[in-house]
Amino acid sequence: MATLDTQILPLLPLTTGVVLPGMVVTLTLESDDARRAVAAAESADGLLLLVPRLDGRYARIGTVAKVEDVGRLPSGLEALVIRGLHRAAVGLGVPGTGDATWVQVDSVVDVPPTERAHELAREYRATVENIVELRGIPQVAEFLRGISDPGQIADTSGYTPDLTFEQKVEVLETLDVQERLDKVLRWAKDVLADLQLKDKIRDDVREGMERTQREYILRQQMEAIRKELGEDSDENIAEEYRRKIEQAGMPEEPRKEAERELGRLERTSEQSPEYGWIRAFLDWMTEIPWNTRTEDNLDIAQARAILDQDHTGLEDVKDRIIEYLAVRKLRQERGMGPAEGRGSGAILTLVGPPGVGKTSLGESVARALGRTFVRVSLGGIHDEAEIRGHRRTYVGALPGRIVRGLKEAGTKNPVFMLDEIDKVGADWRGDPSSALLEVLDPAQNHTFRDHYLEVDLDLSEVLFITTANVSETIPGPLLDRMEVIRVDGYTEDEKVAIARDHLLRRQEERNGLRSDEVEITDQAIRSIVADHTREAGVRNLERELGKVLRKVATKIAAARAEVPVRVDAADIREYLGRPKFFFEAAERTSVPGVATGLAVTGTGGDVLFVEATRMDGSGDGDGLTLTGQLGDVMKESGQIALSYVRSHAGALGIEANRLGGRFHVHVPAGAVPKDGPSAGVTMVTALASLLSGRPVKSTVGMTGEVTLQGRVLPIGGVKQKVLAAHRAGLKEVILPQRNEGDLDDVPAQVREQIVFHPVETIDEVLAIALVGDDESEAGEAA
């Protein structure tokens, strides 16, 4: 900033505008003060000081201006043309000629601009050019290009209508050129952003209107073309829906709803969004099989043959399907009507470990009954709308999976499989298992109501089959509506038969082999079952068979073997490598303090080892440590086991001095969570073996809950546990006396190979499980 000489000039207040240096404007003389100031200017070489007046006070900086011309406007008002010259600091009032207000002013001019000021000036000029281009006044851009001084470029902001009176006063009072450019550039960018947004909105609206008009014209043309060709018009579409409604065989309530929506369709413009929604609803209503059924195959012998052909074992499920068919056959022959109806539907739930054939059994049941089959996986769903559908008020609404499954089946009496029902979740979107209560309740599902359709749908003729790995995670009210059938797994002989009759054929086809090119003996399959898979089902067995056949296919394709290729038990190591599983019970239980227990997991029965040890003089004092990710119930079983052993030490032949110290009970594997009371007898046996120094027999597995009085209480999962013991090579199984009746469920060939010991007290368990002194001496002599 540079200061010039001091002058005394008449003052002209401005209340509605600001005149910046370089501006040429026309002012009307509406007040006496203005007229007196102009008259006084004649004696001051035509110079005036223009000072904005804001909120009753004068700005500290004004503009020295020169009167270029004085005249009258067409309206008769006196006006003058003035040109802003430079800024000036307002000083004190002084006496002067006439009635005008005279003030002392110190004139101020801009200092030479910096390089940064030149950059800001160029950016400001470009921004203003964009603004005037959007407003359609390109001549302003030409005006700006004729100005090179940064300070003058900043002062052109006084012309813009986008700045307020206060902002223009701020520009006037900002003497530093770079700071002044910063301000006006920031404000100009705000204006440009606002204009660009408005321009985009205007373009979008115009484009939408043009598109709507274009679509309307095209639709009108299409309608005219349809009429000329005799194709479907709106009237023909309505007639087509009316014909479909008549043919669908809907009950009265759904038919009335469909006709009501059809009436809405006829009154709705084709351009309306509701037109498509109504058509989608009518499509669903007319495509649902309201009155389409398949005739059941009531030949019981043929149905049984189909079930046996598709699956080995699973007798309980097959018997239940045959019972279902037998009831239908008798009712039909005796004129009692179909078995289905209110409260009489069948809801079968197959619970068992993975790989036992639960899902594939549904297809087999449908084939045996002569019905269509549809499968819906429920694993991981969290939204109630997946079952009941979305209400039509939502954009993109659809019926739920039940209605979609019926449409896919094409009949109202399919075999409907709800897979993985134990893995249904729940969150803020609702609980799907609660919606399933109505679907799977035979007393309610004849009036199932989907949110999308909002009409009653009869599901009583559907044969629902649900599957689960465990029943504990199924909500109680839902489980109460199901007929649970346990599918506990296969014996070794059953696995060999399944592999020979089903898996081999499927894997040969997948690997491009013919049945006459490869021969896998039963002993080879048995070796795979025993040494390379240890599971309740046959999924890993099929995977290993596929691996063998791929290697056989490689040999045949490379001409390194002559067909047929024979695979025997001795060849399995070549194809699958070293065995993955071993019979480790003898090795693990060779020392006192380790007992073999039996458990049930989500993948079937399993063998677990309970290890116990004792530490003298532990710094932690007497007590019990339990490890292995045990649940609360299993931890309590450990406490009960130690209490029982300590209180019956004399009867167990345990010296009193061994009862002190700290005990540690561990149940491998440590990364797998475990819980339940059935390991109680195993923990007592492990502790008794540790303290008495007598090992546990390596051929014995055990299960049962124990009480403080030494009673052995019944447990669940007997069949799965016995099958696990058989897979592990155990020869004896100790179980509660009250579970003896559950052995009827165990396959006969397994019962023949295992000796069962039903017991009522822990004394009986220890007498059977622990090695006697004579047995120990015989073992040492051997």
CSV table of N, CA, C and O in Angstrom, one decimal, residues 630-687:
chain,number,residue,atom,x,y,z
A,630,LEU,N,-13.5,-76.9,27.9
A,630,LEU,CA,-14.7,-77.6,28.4
A,630,LEU,C,-15.8,-76.6,28.8
A,630,LEU,O,-15.5,-75.6,29.3
A,631,GLY,N,-17.0,-77.0,28.6
A,631,GLY,CA,-18.1,-76.2,29.0
A,631,GLY,C,-18.4,-76.4,30.5
A,631,GLY,O,-17.8,-77.2,31.2
A,632,ASP,N,-19.4,-75.6,31.0
A,632,ASP,CA,-19.7,-75.6,32.4
A,632,ASP,C,-20.1,-77.0,32.9
A,632,ASP,O,-19.7,-77.5,34.0
A,633,VAL,N,-21.0,-77.7,32.1
A,633,VAL,CA,-21.5,-79.0,32.6
A,633,VAL,C,-20.3,-80.0,32.7
A,633,VAL,O,-20.2,-80.8,33.6
A,634,MET,N,-19.4,-80.0,31.7
A,634,MET,CA,-18.3,-80.9,31.7
A,634,MET,C,-17.3,-80.6,32.8
A,634,MET,O,-16.7,-81.5,33.4
A,635,LYS,N,-17.1,-79.3,33.2
A,635,LYS,CA,-16.3,-78.9,34.3
A,635,LYS,C,-16.9,-79.5,35.6
A,635,LYS,O,-16.2,-80.0,36.5
A,636,GLU,N,-18.2,-79.4,35.7
A,636,GLU,CA,-18.9,-79.9,36.9
A,636,GLU,C,-18.7,-81.4,37.0
A,636,GLU,O,-18.5,-82.0,38.1
A,637,SER,N,-18.7,-82.1,35.9
A,637,SER,CA,-18.5,-83.5,35.9
A,637,SER,C,-17.1,-83.9,36.4
A,637,SER,O,-16.9,-84.8,37.1
A,638,GLY,N,-16.1,-83.0,36.1
A,638,GLY,CA,-14.7,-83.2,36.6
A,638,GLY,C,-14.7,-83.0,38.1
A,638,GLY,O,-14.0,-83.8,38.8
A,639,GLN,N,-15.4,-82.0,38.6
A,639,GLN,CA,-15.4,-81.8,40.1
A,639,GLN,C,-16.0,-83.0,40.8
A,639,GLN,O,-15.6,-83.5,41.8
A,640,ILE,N,-17.1,-83.5,40.2
A,640,ILE,CA,-17.8,-84.6,40.8
A,640,ILE,C,-16.9,-85.9,40.8
A,640,ILE,O,-16.8,-86.6,41.8
A,641,ALA,N,-16.2,-86.1,39.7
A,641,ALA,CA,-15.3,-87.2,39.6
A,641,ALA,C,-14.2,-87.2,40.6
A,641,ALA,O,-14.0,-88.2,41.3
A,642,LEU,N,-13.6,-86.1,40.9
A,642,LEU,CA,-12.5,-86.0,41.9
A,642,LEU,C,-13.1,-86.2,43.3
A,642,LEU,O,-12.5,-86.9,44.1
A,643,SER,N,-14.3,-85.6,43.5
A,643,SER,CA,-14.9,-85.7,44.8
A,643,SER,C,-15.2,-87.2,45.1
A,643,SER,O,-15.0,-87.7,46.2
A,644,TYR,N,-15.7,-87.9,44.1
A,644,TYR,CA,-16.1,-89.3,44.3
A,644,TYR,C,-14.8,-90.1,44.6
A,644,TYR,O,-14.8,-90.9,45.5
A,645,VAL,N,-13.8,-89.9,43.8
A,645,VAL,CA,-12.6,-90.7,44.0
A,645,VAL,C,-12.0,-90.4,45.4
A,645,VAL,O,-11.5,-91.4,46.1
A,646,ARG,N,-11.9,-89.2,45.8
A,646,ARG,CA,-11.4,-88.9,47.2
A,646,ARG,C,-12.2,-89.5,48.3
A,646,ARG,O,-11.7,-90.0,49.3
A,647,SER,N,-13.6,-89.4,48.1
A,647,SER,CA,-14.4,-90.0,49.2
A,647,SER,C,-14.5,-91.5,49.2
A,647,SER,O,-14.9,-92.1,50.2
A,648,HIS,N,-14.1,-92.2,48.1
A,648,HIS,CA,-14.1,-93.6,48.1
A,648,HIS,C,-12.7,-94.2,47.9
A,648,HIS,O,-12.5,-95.3,47.3
A,649,ALA,N,-11.7,-93.4,48.4
A,649,ALA,CA,-10.3,-93.9,48.2
A,649,ALA,C,-10.1,-95.2,48.7
A,649,ALA,O,-9.4,-96.1,48.1
A,650,GLY,N,-10.6,-95.5,49.9
A,650,GLY,CA,-10.3,-96.8,50.6
A,650,GLY,C,-10.9,-97.9,49.7
A,650,GLY,O,-10.2,-98.9,49.5
A,651,ALA,N,-12.1,-97.8,49.3
A,651,ALA,CA,-12.7,-98.9,48.5
A,651,ALA,C,-12.0,-99.1,47.2
A,651,ALA,O,-12.0,-100.2,46.6
A,652,LEU,N,-11.4,-98.0,46.7
A,652,LEU,CA,-10.7,-98.1,45.4
A,652,LEU,C,-9.2,-98.5,45.5
A,652,LEU,O,-8.5,-98.6,44.5
A,653,GLY,N,-8.8,-98.7,46.7
A,653,GLY,CA,-7.4,-99.2,46.9
A,653,GLY,C,-6.4,-98.1,46.7
A,653,GLY,O,-5.3,-98.3,46.3
A,654,ILE,N,-6.8,-96.9,47.0
A,654,ILE,CA,-5.9,-95.7,46.8
A,654,ILE,C,-5.3,-95.3,48.2
A,654,ILE,O,-6.1,-95.1,49.2
A,655,GLU,N,-4.0,-95.1,48.2
A,655,GLU,CA,-3.4,-94.7,49.5
A,655,GLU,C,-3.8,-93.2,49.8
A,655,GLU,O,-3.8,-92.4,48.9
A,656,ALA,N,-4.0,-92.9,51.1
A,656,ALA,CA,-4.4,-91.6,51.5
A,656,ALA,C,-3.4,-90.5,51.2
A,656,ALA,O,-3.8,-89.4,50.9
A,657,ASN,N,-2.1,-90.9,51.2
A,657,ASN,CA,-1.1,-89.8,51.0
A,657,ASN,C,-1.1,-89.4,49.5
A,657,ASN,O,-0.4,-88.4,49.2
A,658,ARG,N,-1.8,-90.1,48.6
A,658,ARG,CA,-1.9,-89.7,47.2
A,658,ARG,C,-3.0,-88.8,46.9
A,658,ARG,O,-3.2,-88.4,45.7
A,659,LEU,N,-3.9,-88.6,47.9
A,659,LEU,CA,-5.1,-87.8,47.6
A,659,LEU,C,-4.8,-86.3,47.6
A,659,LEU,O,-5.7,-85.5,47.2
A,660,GLY,N,-3.7,-85.9,48.2
A,660,GLY,CA,-3.4,-84.5,48.3
A,660,GLY,C,-2.7,-84.0,47.0
A,660,GLY,O,-2.6,-84.7,46.0
A,661,GLY,N,-2.3,-82.7,47.0
A,661,GLY,CA,-1.7,-82.1,45.8
A,661,GLY,C,-2.7,-81.6,44.8
A,661,GLY,O,-3.9,-81.5,45.1
A,662,ARG,N,-2.3,-81.2,43.7
A,662,ARG,CA,-3.1,-80.6,42.7
A,662,ARG,C,-3.3,-81.6,41.5
A,662,ARG,O,-2.4,-82.2,41.0
A,663,PHE,N,-4.6,-81.7,41.1
A,663,PHE,CA,-4.9,-82.6,40.0
A,663,PHE,C,-5.2,-81.8,38.7
A,663,PHE,O,-5.7,-80.7,38.8
A,664,HIS,N,-4.8,-82.4,37.6
A,664,HIS,CA,-5.0,-81.7,36.3
A,664,HIS,C,-5.7,-82.7,35.3
A,664,HIS,O,-5.1,-83.8,35.1
A,665,VAL,N,-6.8,-82.4,34.8
A,665,VAL,CA,-7.5,-83.2,33.9
A,665,VAL,C,-7.6,-82.5,32.6
A,665,VAL,O,-8.1,-81.3,32.5
A,666,HIS,N,-7.2,-83.2,31.5
A,666,HIS,CA,-7.1,-82.6,30.2
A,666,HIS,C,-7.9,-83.5,29.2
A,666,HIS,O,-7.7,-84.7,29.2
A,667,VAL,N,-8.7,-82.8,28.3
A,667,VAL,CA,-9.4,-83.6,27.3
A,667,VAL,C,-9.0,-83.1,25.9
A,667,VAL,O,-9.5,-82.0,25.5
A,668,PRO,N,-8.1,-83.7,25.2
A,668,PRO,CA,-7.7,-83.3,23.8
A,668,PRO,C,-8.9,-83.5,22.9
A,668,PRO,O,-9.8,-84.3,23.2
A,669,ALA,N,-9.0,-82.8,21.7
A,669,ALA,CA,-8.0,-81.8,21.3
A,669,ALA,C,-8.4,-80.4,22.0
A,669,ALA,O,-9.6,-80.1,22.0
A,670,GLY,N,-7.4,-79.7,22.4
A,670,GLY,CA,-7.6,-78.5,23.1
A,670,GLY,C,-8.3,-77.4,22.3
A,670,GLY,O,-8.9,-76.5,22.9
A,671,ALA,N,-8.3,-77.4,21.0
A,671,ALA,CA,-8.9,-76.4,20.2
A,671,ALA,C,-10.4,-76.6,19.9
A,671,ALA,O,-11.0,-75.8,19.3
A,672,VAL,N,-10.9,-77.8,20.3
A,672,VAL,CA,-12.3,-78.1,20.0
A,672,VAL,C,-13.1,-78.0,21.3
A,672,VAL,O,-12.9,-78.6,22.3
A,673,PRO,N,-14.2,-77.1,21.3
A,673,PRO,CA,-15.0,-77.0,22.5
A,673,PRO,C,-15.8,-78.3,22.8
A,673,PRO,O,-16.2,-79.0,21.9
A,674,LYS,N,-16.0,-78.5,24.1
A,674,LYS,CA,-16.7,-79.8,24.5
A,674,LYS,C,-17.6,-79.4,25.7
A,674,LYS,O,-17.2,-78.6,26.5
A,675,ASP,N,-18.7,-80.2,25.8
A,675,ASP,CA,-19.6,-80.0,26.9
A,675,ASP,C,-20.5,-81.2,27.0
A,675,ASP,O,-20.6,-82.0,26.1
A,676,GLY,N,-21.2,-81.3,28.1
A,676,GLY,CA,-22.1,-82.4,28.4
A,676,GLY,C,-21.6,-83.3,29.5
A,676,GLY,O,-20.5,-83.3,29.9
A,677,PRO,N,-22.6,-84.0,30.1
A,677,PRO,CA,-22.3,-84.8,31.3
A,677,PRO,C,-21.8,-86.2,31.0
A,677,PRO,O,-21.4,-86.9,31.9
A,678,SER,N,-21.8,-86.7,29.7
A,678,SER,CA,-21.6,-88.1,29.5
A,678,SER,C,-20.1,-88.5,29.7
A,678,SER,O,-19.8,-89.7,29.6
A,679,ALA,N,-19.2,-87.5,29.9
A,679,ALA,CA,-17.8,-87.9,30.2
A,679,ALA,C,-17.5,-88.2,31.6
A,679,ALA,O,-16.4,-88.4,32.0
A,680,GLY,N,-18.6,-88.1,32.5
A,680,GLY,CA,-18.4,-88.3,33.9
A,680,GLY,C,-17.7,-89.6,34.3
A,680,GLY,O,-16.7,-89.6,35.0
A,681,VAL,N,-18.2,-90.8,33.7
A,681,VAL,CA,-17.5,-92.0,34.1
A,681,VAL,C,-16.1,-92.1,33.6
A,681,VAL,O,-15.2,-92.7,34.2
A,682,THR,N,-15.9,-91.5,32.4
A,682,THR,CA,-14.5,-91.5,31.9
A,682,THR,C,-13.5,-90.7,32.8
A,682,THR,O,-12.4,-91.1,33.0
A,683,MET,N,-14.0,-89.6,33.3
A,683,MET,CA,-13.1,-88.8,34.2
A,683,MET,C,-12.9,-89.6,35.5
A,683,MET,O,-11.7,-89.6,36.0
A,684,VAL,N,-13.9,-90.2,36.1
A,684,VAL,CA,-13.7,-91.0,37.3
A,684,VAL,C,-12.7,-92.1,37.0
A,684,VAL,O,-11.8,-92.4,37.8
A,685,THR,N,-12.8,-92.8,35.9
A,685,THR,CA,-11.9,-93.9,35.6
A,685,THR,C,-10.5,-93.4,35.4
A,685,THR,O,-9.6,-94.1,35.8
A,686,ALA,N,-10.3,-92.3,34.7
A,686,ALA,CA,-9.0,-91.7,34.5
A,686,ALA,C,-8.3,-91.4,35.9
A,686,ALA,O,-7.1,-91.7,36.1
A,687,LEU,N,-9.1,-90.7,36.8
A,687,LEU,CA,-8.5,-90.4,38.1
A,687,LEU,C,-8.2,-91.6,38.9
A,687,LEU,O,-7.2,-91.7,39.6
